[in-house]
Backbone as numpy.savetxt, mean C-alpha at the origin, in Angstrom:
# Nx Ny Nz CAx CAy CAz Cx Cy Cz
4.28 -1.34 -17.36 2.53 -1.62 -17.17 2.32 -1.94 -15.45
1.46 -1.21 -15.20 1.59 -1.51 -13.57 -0.22 -1.62 -12.98
-0.30 -2.72 -11.75 -1.86 -2.61 -11.41 -1.46 -2.81 -10.42
-2.16 -1.49 -9.68 -2.81 -1.41 -7.85 -3.99 -2.17 -7.28
-3.83 -3.43 -6.33 -4.99 -3.82 -6.24 -4.94 -3.47 -4.47
-6.32 -3.38 -3.85 -6.47 -3.23 -1.80 -6.82 -4.43 -2.17
-6.98 -5.52 -1.39 -7.70 -6.96 -0.82 -7.73 -6.21 0.64
-8.79 -5.51 0.62 -9.28 -4.70 1.69 -9.53 -5.91 3.33
-9.99 -7.00 2.98 -10.45 -8.04 4.04 -9.05 -8.32 4.46
-7.98 -8.51 3.57 -7.09 -9.23 3.86 -5.34 -8.36 4.45
-6.06 -7.17 4.61 -4.89 -5.82 5.16 -3.58 -5.61 4.10
-4.30 -6.31 2.70 -3.11 -6.30 1.79 -3.05 -5.40 0.32
-1.85 -4.63 0.39 -2.05 -4.41 -1.57 -1.29 -4.74 -2.24
-1.58 -5.25 -3.42 -0.56 -6.11 -4.36 -0.18 -5.00 -5.89
0.81 -5.23 -6.41 0.76 -4.06 -7.06 1.74 -5.65 -8.11
0.96 -5.65 -9.70 1.22 -6.56 -10.33 2.14 -5.31 -11.61
3.12 -5.88 -12.02 4.11 -5.01 -13.36 4.53 -6.01 -14.13
4.29 -5.24 -15.52 4.54 -6.66 -16.84 5.88 -5.35 -16.75
7.17 -6.59 -16.97 8.59 -6.59 -17.28 8.88 -6.99 -18.74
8.39 -6.46 -19.62 8.72 -6.64 -21.42 10.30 -6.71 -21.42
11.00 -6.74 -20.88 12.69 -7.52 -20.55 12.92 -7.25 -22.31
13.66 -7.78 -22.95 14.16 -7.88 -24.76 12.90 -8.59 -25.10
12.03 -9.04 -24.73 11.10 -9.46 -25.87 11.03 -10.81 -25.74
11.96 -11.92 -25.01 11.82 -12.67 -25.11 11.64 -13.28 -23.54
12.31 -12.38 -22.37 12.18 -12.99 -21.00 11.04 -12.08 -20.61
10.09 -11.73 -21.54 8.73 -11.32 -20.37 8.45 -11.84 -19.69
8.41 -10.68 -18.13 7.63 -11.74 -17.13 6.82 -10.78 -16.74
5.76 -11.28 -15.18 5.82 -10.21 -14.30 5.71 -10.24 -13.32
5.84 -9.49 -12.50 6.31 -8.86 -11.27 5.23 -8.76 -10.19
5.15 -9.59 -9.22 4.22 -9.12 -8.03 4.17 -9.38 -7.14
4.23 -7.98 -6.34 5.01 -6.94 -5.15 3.52 -7.14 -3.99
3.85 -7.47 -2.90 2.83 -7.39 -1.74 2.88 -7.00 -0.67
2.23 -5.83 0.20 2.75 -5.80 1.30 1.46 -5.13 2.20
1.90 -5.02 3.61 0.33 -4.92 4.89 0.36 -3.25 4.61
-0.73 -2.99 4.56 -1.52 -1.41 4.03 -1.54 -0.90 5.40
-2.47 -1.23 6.70 -2.72 -0.89 7.74 -2.31 -1.71 9.06
-0.70 -0.95 9.66 0.23 -1.68 10.46 -0.76 -1.85 11.97
-0.26 -3.13 12.64 -1.04 -3.31 13.62 -1.02 -2.93 14.65
-2.52 -2.70 15.48 -2.73 -1.22 16.16 -1.86 -1.59 17.52
-1.32 -2.89 17.91 -0.06 -2.82 19.25 1.23 -1.95 19.11
1.86 -1.99 17.66 2.55 -1.22 16.87 2.45 0.57 16.54
1.33 0.77 16.93 1.07 1.83 16.27 1.14 3.22 17.91
0.46 2.07 18.81 -0.05 2.34 19.96 1.13 2.41 20.93
2.35 1.95 20.47 3.74 2.06 21.48 4.67 2.59 20.86
3.73 3.42 19.49 4.89 4.59 19.11 4.73 5.55 19.15
5.93 6.64 19.84 5.46 7.82 20.19 5.19 8.99 18.40
6.26 8.65 17.19 6.05 9.25 16.97 5.59 8.20 15.48
5.83 8.52 14.15 5.27 8.10 12.66 6.26 6.71 13.12
5.43 6.00 12.67 6.02 4.66 12.23 6.66 4.53 11.38
8.13 4.31 11.03 8.80 3.70 9.58 8.91 2.04 9.39
8.03 2.52 7.91 8.00 1.10 7.51 8.30 0.79 5.95
8.97 -0.12 5.74 9.32 -0.29 4.36 8.72 -1.02 3.45
8.39 -0.52 2.11 7.51 -1.04 1.10 8.29 -1.62 -0.05
7.81 -2.10 -1.02 7.13 -3.79 -0.46 7.41 -4.67 0.58
6.89 -5.29 0.16 6.96 -6.85 1.29 7.54 -7.60 0.24
7.07 -8.89 0.65 7.86 -10.03 -0.62 7.34 -9.66 -2.54
7.82 -9.85 -3.18 8.80 -9.42 -4.97 9.07 -10.66 -5.41
8.44 -11.16 -6.06 8.15 -12.33 -6.66 8.13 -12.26 -8.17
9.00 -13.01 -9.14 8.94 -13.18 -10.37 8.25 -14.07 -11.42
7.73 -14.60 -12.58 7.12 -15.36 -12.99 6.97 -15.01 -14.56
6.91 -16.02 -15.19 7.10 -15.78 -16.96 5.34 -15.11 -16.79
5.36 -14.96 -17.68 4.76 -13.91 -18.64 2.99 -14.20 -19.00
4.00 -15.70 -19.72 2.89 -16.77 -20.38 1.96 -17.22 -19.69
2.73 -17.63 -18.12 2.03 -18.27 -17.01 0.66 -16.76 -16.54
0.98 -15.51 -16.26 -0.05 -15.02 -16.35 -1.03 -14.64 -17.52
-0.66 -14.38 -19.05 -1.28 -14.37 -19.90 -2.29 -15.52 -20.25
-2.33 -16.60 -19.40 -3.03 -17.71 -19.64 -4.77 -17.87 -18.49
-5.82 -17.58 -19.78 -6.96 -17.46 -19.15 -7.47 -17.90 -18.02
-6.75 -19.61 -18.06 -6.94 -20.30 -16.56 -6.39 -19.23 -15.22
-5.04 -19.44 -15.66 -4.23 -18.39 -14.39 -5.16 -17.42 -13.54
-5.63 -16.17 -14.42 -6.39 -15.16 -14.70 -7.49 -15.19 -13.85
-8.21 -16.21 -14.41 -9.85 -16.46 -13.72 -9.83 -16.85 -11.96
-8.13 -18.33 -12.33 -7.89 -18.76 -10.56 -7.50 -17.73 -9.82
-6.85 -16.55 -10.98 -5.90 -15.77 -9.93 -7.00 -14.90 -8.98
-8.38 -13.65 -10.33 -9.25 -13.59 -9.38 -10.60 -13.97 -9.27
-10.77 -15.36 -9.22 -11.19 -15.64 -8.01 -10.61 -15.82 -6.66
-9.70 -16.23 -6.69 -8.40 -16.44 -5.10 -8.71 -14.73 -4.34
-8.92 -13.95 -4.86 -8.37 -12.54 -4.80 -9.93 -12.27 -4.07
-10.77 -12.19 -5.15 -12.54 -12.08 -4.69 -12.46 -12.12 -3.51
-11.85 -14.17 -3.51 -13.01 -15.06 -2.13 -12.02 -14.56 -0.72
-10.52 -13.81 -1.34 -10.19 -13.29 0.13 -10.72 -12.03 0.35
-10.93 -11.96 -0.60 -11.99 -9.46 -0.29 -12.77 -9.55 0.21
-13.90 -11.32 -0.21 -14.62 -10.97 0.42 -14.97 -11.99 1.83
-14.13 -12.55 2.16 -13.66 -13.24 3.44 -13.98 -12.55 5.07
-15.24 -13.08 5.58 -15.86 -12.50 6.46 -14.75 -11.86 8.18
-13.90 -13.38 7.79 -13.16 -13.57 9.05 -13.44 -13.54 10.35
-14.75 -14.04 10.86 -15.53 -14.21 11.95 -14.86 -15.25 12.49
-13.03 -15.06 12.96 -12.46 -16.03 13.63 -11.52 -15.98 14.22
-12.06 -14.46 15.13 -11.62 -13.51 16.27 -12.01 -15.08 17.68
-13.38 -15.41 17.84 -12.79 -16.29 19.08 -12.64 -17.15 18.52
-11.81 -17.69 17.79 -11.31 -18.91 18.07 -9.79 -19.18 17.80
-9.59 -17.88 17.32 -7.98 -17.62 17.63 -8.28 -16.79 18.99
-8.77 -16.49 19.78 -8.63 -16.02 21.26 -9.00 -17.24 21.90
-9.52 -18.62 21.42 -9.55 -19.64 22.10 -7.65 -20.31 21.92
-7.18 -20.45 20.86 -5.93 -21.15 20.77 -5.32 -19.98 21.85
-5.24 -18.57 21.79 -3.95 -17.69 22.52 -4.56 -18.30 23.52
-5.61 -18.75 24.69 -6.01 -19.16 25.57 -5.02 -20.57 26.27
-5.45 -20.71 25.40 -4.68 -22.47 25.36 -3.39 -22.76 25.54
-2.65 -21.85 24.25 -1.07 -21.30 24.39 -0.75 -20.89 25.65
-1.14 -19.79 25.96 -0.97 -19.37 26.87 -0.66 -17.82 26.68
-1.21 -17.59 25.64 -0.63 -16.04 24.57 -1.74 -15.06 25.04
-1.09 -14.18 25.10 -1.60 -13.06 25.89 -3.09 -12.86 24.74
-3.87 -12.16 25.72 -5.00 -11.94 24.37 -4.96 -10.51 23.56
-5.22 -10.80 22.09 -5.37 -9.60 21.39 -5.76 -8.17 21.36
-5.08 -7.48 20.97 -5.63 -6.30 21.52 -7.04 -5.82 20.58
-7.84 -5.35 21.02 -9.81 -5.46 20.66 -8.86 -4.87 19.10
-10.43 -4.92 18.05 -9.92 -4.16 16.94 -8.69 -4.63 16.21
-7.83 -5.64 16.35 -6.49 -5.36 15.62 -6.64 -5.72 14.40
-5.88 -5.74 13.34 -5.36 -5.63 12.42 -5.47 -7.04 11.70
-6.50 -7.21 10.23 -6.50 -8.32 9.97 -4.78 -8.65 9.41
-4.13 -10.11 9.88 -2.80 -10.38 9.46 -2.80 -10.20 7.61
-1.65 -9.94 7.31 -1.78 -10.26 5.24 -1.33 -11.55 5.31
-1.47 -12.89 6.21 -0.53 -13.70 5.69 -0.49 -14.71 4.67
-2.10 -14.38 3.94 -2.66 -15.09 3.45 -2.54 -14.50 1.48
-1.85 -13.61 1.86 -1.09 -12.91 0.68 0.06 -12.62 0.79
0.35 -12.25 1.57 2.07 -12.53 1.71 2.86 -13.90 2.08
2.34 -14.82 2.62 3.07 -15.69 2.41 2.02 -16.90 1.67
0.95 -16.82 1.30 0.22 -18.09 1.06 0.08 -18.18 -1.03
-0.27 -16.87 -1.05 -0.35 -16.63 -2.38 1.11 -16.08 -3.18
1.81 -15.45 -2.29 3.27 -15.71 -2.67 4.22 -17.71 -2.94
3.28 -18.10 -1.69 4.04 -19.75 -2.05 3.90 -20.21 -3.23
2.47 -19.77 -3.64 1.98 -20.26 -4.64 2.74 -19.56 -6.32
2.80 -18.41 -5.74 3.37 -17.83 -7.25 4.72 -18.51 -6.87
5.76 -18.61 -6.21 7.14 -19.66 -6.21 6.95 -21.29 -6.96
5.86 -21.41 -6.43 5.35 -22.97 -7.43 5.21 -22.66 -8.95
4.81 -21.88 -9.63 4.50 -21.69 -10.89 5.79 -21.02 -11.34
7.10 -21.46 -11.26 8.34 -20.98 -11.17 8.64 -19.96 -11.19
8.21 -19.05 -9.99 8.55 -17.92 -9.36 9.92 -18.21 -8.68
10.60 -16.75 -9.42 11.78 -16.36 -7.97 11.78 -15.01 -7.89
12.42 -14.91 -6.31 12.34 -13.95 -5.73 12.89 -12.92 -6.50
12.48 -11.57 -6.27 13.01 -10.24 -7.34 13.69 -9.44 -6.81
14.63 -8.79 -6.73 15.52 -7.82 -6.33 15.31 -6.35 -6.42
14.34 -5.41 -5.71 13.82 -3.88 -6.20 14.47 -3.26 -5.16
13.88 -1.62 -5.79 14.37 -0.60 -5.42 13.51 -0.66 -3.61
13.41 -0.41 -2.97 12.28 -0.01 -1.76 12.36 1.37 -1.52
11.06 1.43 -0.89 11.02 2.91 -0.08 11.01 3.11 1.17
11.01 3.47 2.11 11.28 4.04 3.68 9.68 4.70 3.73
8.93 4.43 4.97 7.71 5.23 4.91 7.78 5.65 5.96
7.53 6.90 6.17 6.80 7.33 7.56 5.27 7.73 7.93
4.12 6.93 8.62 3.32 6.74 8.29 2.34 7.35 9.40
1.92 8.50 9.81 1.48 8.99 10.61 -0.19 8.90 10.80
-0.46 6.99 11.67 -1.73 6.38 11.49 -2.00 6.75 13.13
-3.00 6.37 13.58 -3.29 7.24 14.61 -4.51 5.96 14.88
-4.44 5.42 15.90 -5.72 4.85 17.25 -6.27 5.42 18.54
-7.38 5.35 17.99 -8.54 6.14 19.16 -9.04 5.86 19.77
-8.90 4.98 21.06 -10.10 4.35 21.90 -11.12 5.22 22.10
-12.39 4.12 22.01 -14.31 5.29 21.75 -15.05 4.40 22.10
-15.40 4.91 23.33 -16.89 3.80 23.72 -16.82 2.82 24.91
-17.69 2.38 25.82 -17.09 1.55 26.88 -16.22 0.21 26.54
-16.31 0.18 25.75 -15.49 -1.55 24.94 -14.39 -1.04 24.58
-14.03 0.63 24.55 -13.21 0.79 24.13 -12.16 0.29 22.63
-13.24 0.00 21.76 -12.70 -0.56 20.49 -11.85 0.83 19.54
-10.92 0.47 19.48 -10.10 1.49 18.43 -10.70 2.14 16.88
-10.79 3.30 17.07 -10.91 3.79 15.74 -9.53 4.17 14.90
-9.59 3.64 13.66 -8.29 3.76 13.16 -8.61 4.51 11.20
-7.77 5.51 10.93 -8.62 5.54 9.98 -8.00 5.10 8.57
-8.70 4.91 7.84 -8.88 4.56 7.05 -7.91 4.26 5.56
-7.39 3.28 5.10 -6.55 2.94 4.43 -6.65 3.37 2.92
-7.96 3.79 2.65 -7.54 4.85 1.91 -7.53 6.36 1.83
-7.25 6.66 3.33 -7.36 7.97 3.19 -5.79 8.11 3.54
-5.46 6.98 3.97 -3.80 7.00 3.85 -3.33 7.16 2.55
-4.18 6.03 1.85 -3.77 5.97 0.07 -2.18 5.66 0.43
-1.89 5.01 0.80 -0.72 3.61 0.81 -0.59 2.52 0.04
-1.77 2.18 -0.47 -1.01 1.64 -1.84 -0.92 2.39 -3.09
-1.54 3.28 -3.28 -1.36 4.23 -4.30 0.05 4.77 -4.15
0.24 5.50 -3.11 1.15 6.28 -2.31 2.50 4.89 -2.80
2.43 4.13 -2.59 3.47 2.68 -2.53 3.81 2.52 -4.59
2.48 2.28 -5.16 2.92 2.12 -6.20 3.06 3.39 -6.82
2.55 4.47 -6.94 3.24 5.93 -7.84 4.93 6.06 -7.63
4.70 5.71 -6.16 6.67 6.28 -5.44 7.25 4.99 -5.62
6.93 3.71 -6.17 7.80 3.04 -6.43 8.31 2.68 -8.04
7.16 3.32 -8.87 7.43 3.26 -10.18 7.92 4.00 -10.57
7.82 5.57 -10.05 8.91 6.93 -10.66 10.41 6.60 -10.02
10.56 5.77 -8.72 11.68 5.74 -8.43 12.48 4.56 -9.33
11.77 3.91 -10.23 12.30 3.06 -10.61 12.61 3.41 -11.98
12.02 4.24 -12.35 12.02 5.03 -13.55 13.38 5.22 -13.36
13.35 6.68 -12.57 15.12 6.83 -12.69 15.25 7.44 -10.78
16.38 6.81 -10.70 16.59 7.15 -9.18 17.13 8.31 -9.02
17.78 8.90 -9.65 18.41 10.12 -9.58 17.57 11.40 -9.51
15.90 11.30 -10.46 15.02 12.70 -9.87 14.22 12.05 -9.09
13.77 13.28 -8.47 12.36 13.70 -7.49 11.51 13.31 -8.46
11.42 12.41 -8.97 9.85 12.23 -9.70 8.96 12.20 -8.77
8.82 11.48 -8.15 7.40 11.42 -7.09 7.26 12.87 -6.41
8.11 13.56 -5.80 7.55 14.67 -4.59 7.39 15.45 -6.11
7.87 16.00 -7.93 7.68 16.62 -8.96 6.23 16.46 -8.87
5.43 15.28 -8.84 4.15 14.37 -9.47 3.20 15.35 -8.19
3.81 15.16 -7.07 3.12 15.70 -6.30 3.06 17.21 -6.18
3.91 17.60 -6.38 3.61 19.06 -6.78 2.83 19.70 -8.01
2.64 18.36 -8.52 1.86 18.67 -9.98 0.66 18.51 -9.47
0.06 17.49 -8.87 -0.90 16.99 -8.34 -1.64 18.14 -7.04
-0.87 18.64 -6.31 -1.06 19.81 -5.56 -2.08 21.11 -6.34
-1.25 21.48 -7.92 -1.12 22.08 -8.78 -2.73 22.11 -9.39
-2.72 20.90 -9.67 -3.63 20.42 -10.34 -5.29 20.39 -9.58
-5.17 19.95 -8.09 -6.65 19.87 -7.43 -6.50 21.64 -7.25
-5.75 22.23 -6.95 -5.86 24.06 -6.10 -6.55 24.48 -8.06
-6.04 23.80 -9.38 -6.99 24.63 -9.95 -7.91 24.29 -10.33
-8.67 23.55 -9.96 -9.98 22.88 -10.10 -10.75 23.99 -8.80
-10.07 24.51 -8.40 -11.00 25.84 -6.93 -11.57 26.94 -7.57
-11.14 27.34 -9.09 -11.18 28.11 -9.46 -12.39 28.22 -10.19
-13.12 29.54 -9.84 -14.58 29.32 -9.66 -15.77 28.86 -9.18
-14.86 28.69 -7.98 -15.63 27.07 -7.52 -15.65 28.06 -5.46
-16.25 28.23 -4.72 -16.75 29.13 -3.80 -15.85 28.07 -2.91
-14.79 28.41 -2.57 -13.50 27.66 -0.99 -13.82 28.91 -0.04
-13.70 28.53 1.25 -13.34 29.55 2.55 -12.09 29.76 1.97
-11.59 30.97 2.27 -10.49 31.65 2.09 -9.21 30.77 2.47
-9.39 30.62 4.35 -8.39 29.60 4.99 -8.52 28.25 4.13
-9.09 27.10 3.64 -8.98 26.46 2.69 -7.77 26.72 2.05
-8.56 28.11 1.21 -7.19 27.96 -0.39 -6.13 28.24 0.17
-5.82 29.14 1.33 -4.63 29.37 1.87 -3.61 27.94 2.07
-4.72 27.11 3.01 -3.77 25.64 3.06 -3.26 25.39 1.98
-4.31 24.96 1.38 -3.78 23.92 -0.37 -2.69 25.27 -0.84
-2.53 26.36 -0.64 -1.46 27.23 -1.46 -0.24 26.57 -0.85
-0.07 27.16 0.65 0.72 26.51 1.73 1.50 25.27 1.39
0.59 24.23 1.38 0.58 22.85 1.17 1.72 23.22 -0.34
1.16 23.27 -1.30 1.88 23.23 -2.57 3.00 24.27 -2.66
3.14 25.28 -2.00 4.46 26.55 -1.45 5.51 25.40 -0.75
5.35 24.82 0.38 6.12 23.88 0.97 6.73 23.05 0.37
6.37 21.80 -0.19 6.69 20.88 -1.67 7.60 21.49 -2.72
7.24 22.79 -2.90 7.97 23.09 -4.19 9.30 23.70 -3.23
9.64 24.60 -2.29 10.71 24.32 -1.35 11.46 23.12 -1.42
10.85 22.25 -0.50 11.34 21.15 -0.45 12.21 20.67 -2.22
11.37 20.55 -2.85 12.37 20.57 -4.05 13.86 21.21 -3.90
13.53 22.54 -3.57 14.65 23.32 -4.28 15.30 23.64 -5.76
16.40 23.34 -6.21 16.56 23.19 -7.29 16.44 22.42 -8.61
15.85 21.22 -7.37 15.45 19.82 -8.56 13.66 20.33 -9.21
13.13 21.52 -9.11 12.11 22.26 -9.69 11.81 21.60 -11.39
11.24 20.69 -11.49 10.78 20.59 -12.93 10.48 21.97 -13.94
10.81 21.94 -14.86 10.40 23.06 -15.79 8.46 23.35 -16.13
8.12 22.29 -16.20 7.10 22.11 -16.82 6.14 22.81 -15.27
6.79 22.33 -13.50 5.91 23.10 -12.84 6.18 24.36 -12.38
């Protein structure tokens, strides 16, 4: 059982997994990671950025998570973090000037420290322990386009990049069976399903051709690993 969350205001993705174990040592696995990479990193890289997912991973007893008190406090914390206005830019700039540090790039992404460090630290305090998991490397094709007189950067939406969903699906399928390319097979299935929805609808032929080409390209990459249901 898995639950993926996007804490938009904190630029963080969270994945909660229930590990049933042997029925005795049931535990909850907490994973978190930065969703949108810093502007400075994207602008200083010519090609796609390669990053590893997830970030910190901690497990703690399932009985702790199942308590109503914990669930209420956990949900309240995430809700407040997601509603946080983060109007601290001016204060941050003041601290940077006093410390002699260069000014932050305009439109810089939110540091996910409240989730990746603070909340992770709280989990450690609840009998949490670090968890060794299989991680994935992802090549992120993000963009930063400067617009207007103030050169405010335009960023691709985290939902458009679908980082949280991709990480959740890919890590889940990879841990299910590392020897199979389940994620790539799932993506072919998803492309085929979306393409089937266009039947009977009025779509331009160039759009349909592009959709079909993407699916065929994914099928070709699978080679002999294509599942029978595809």
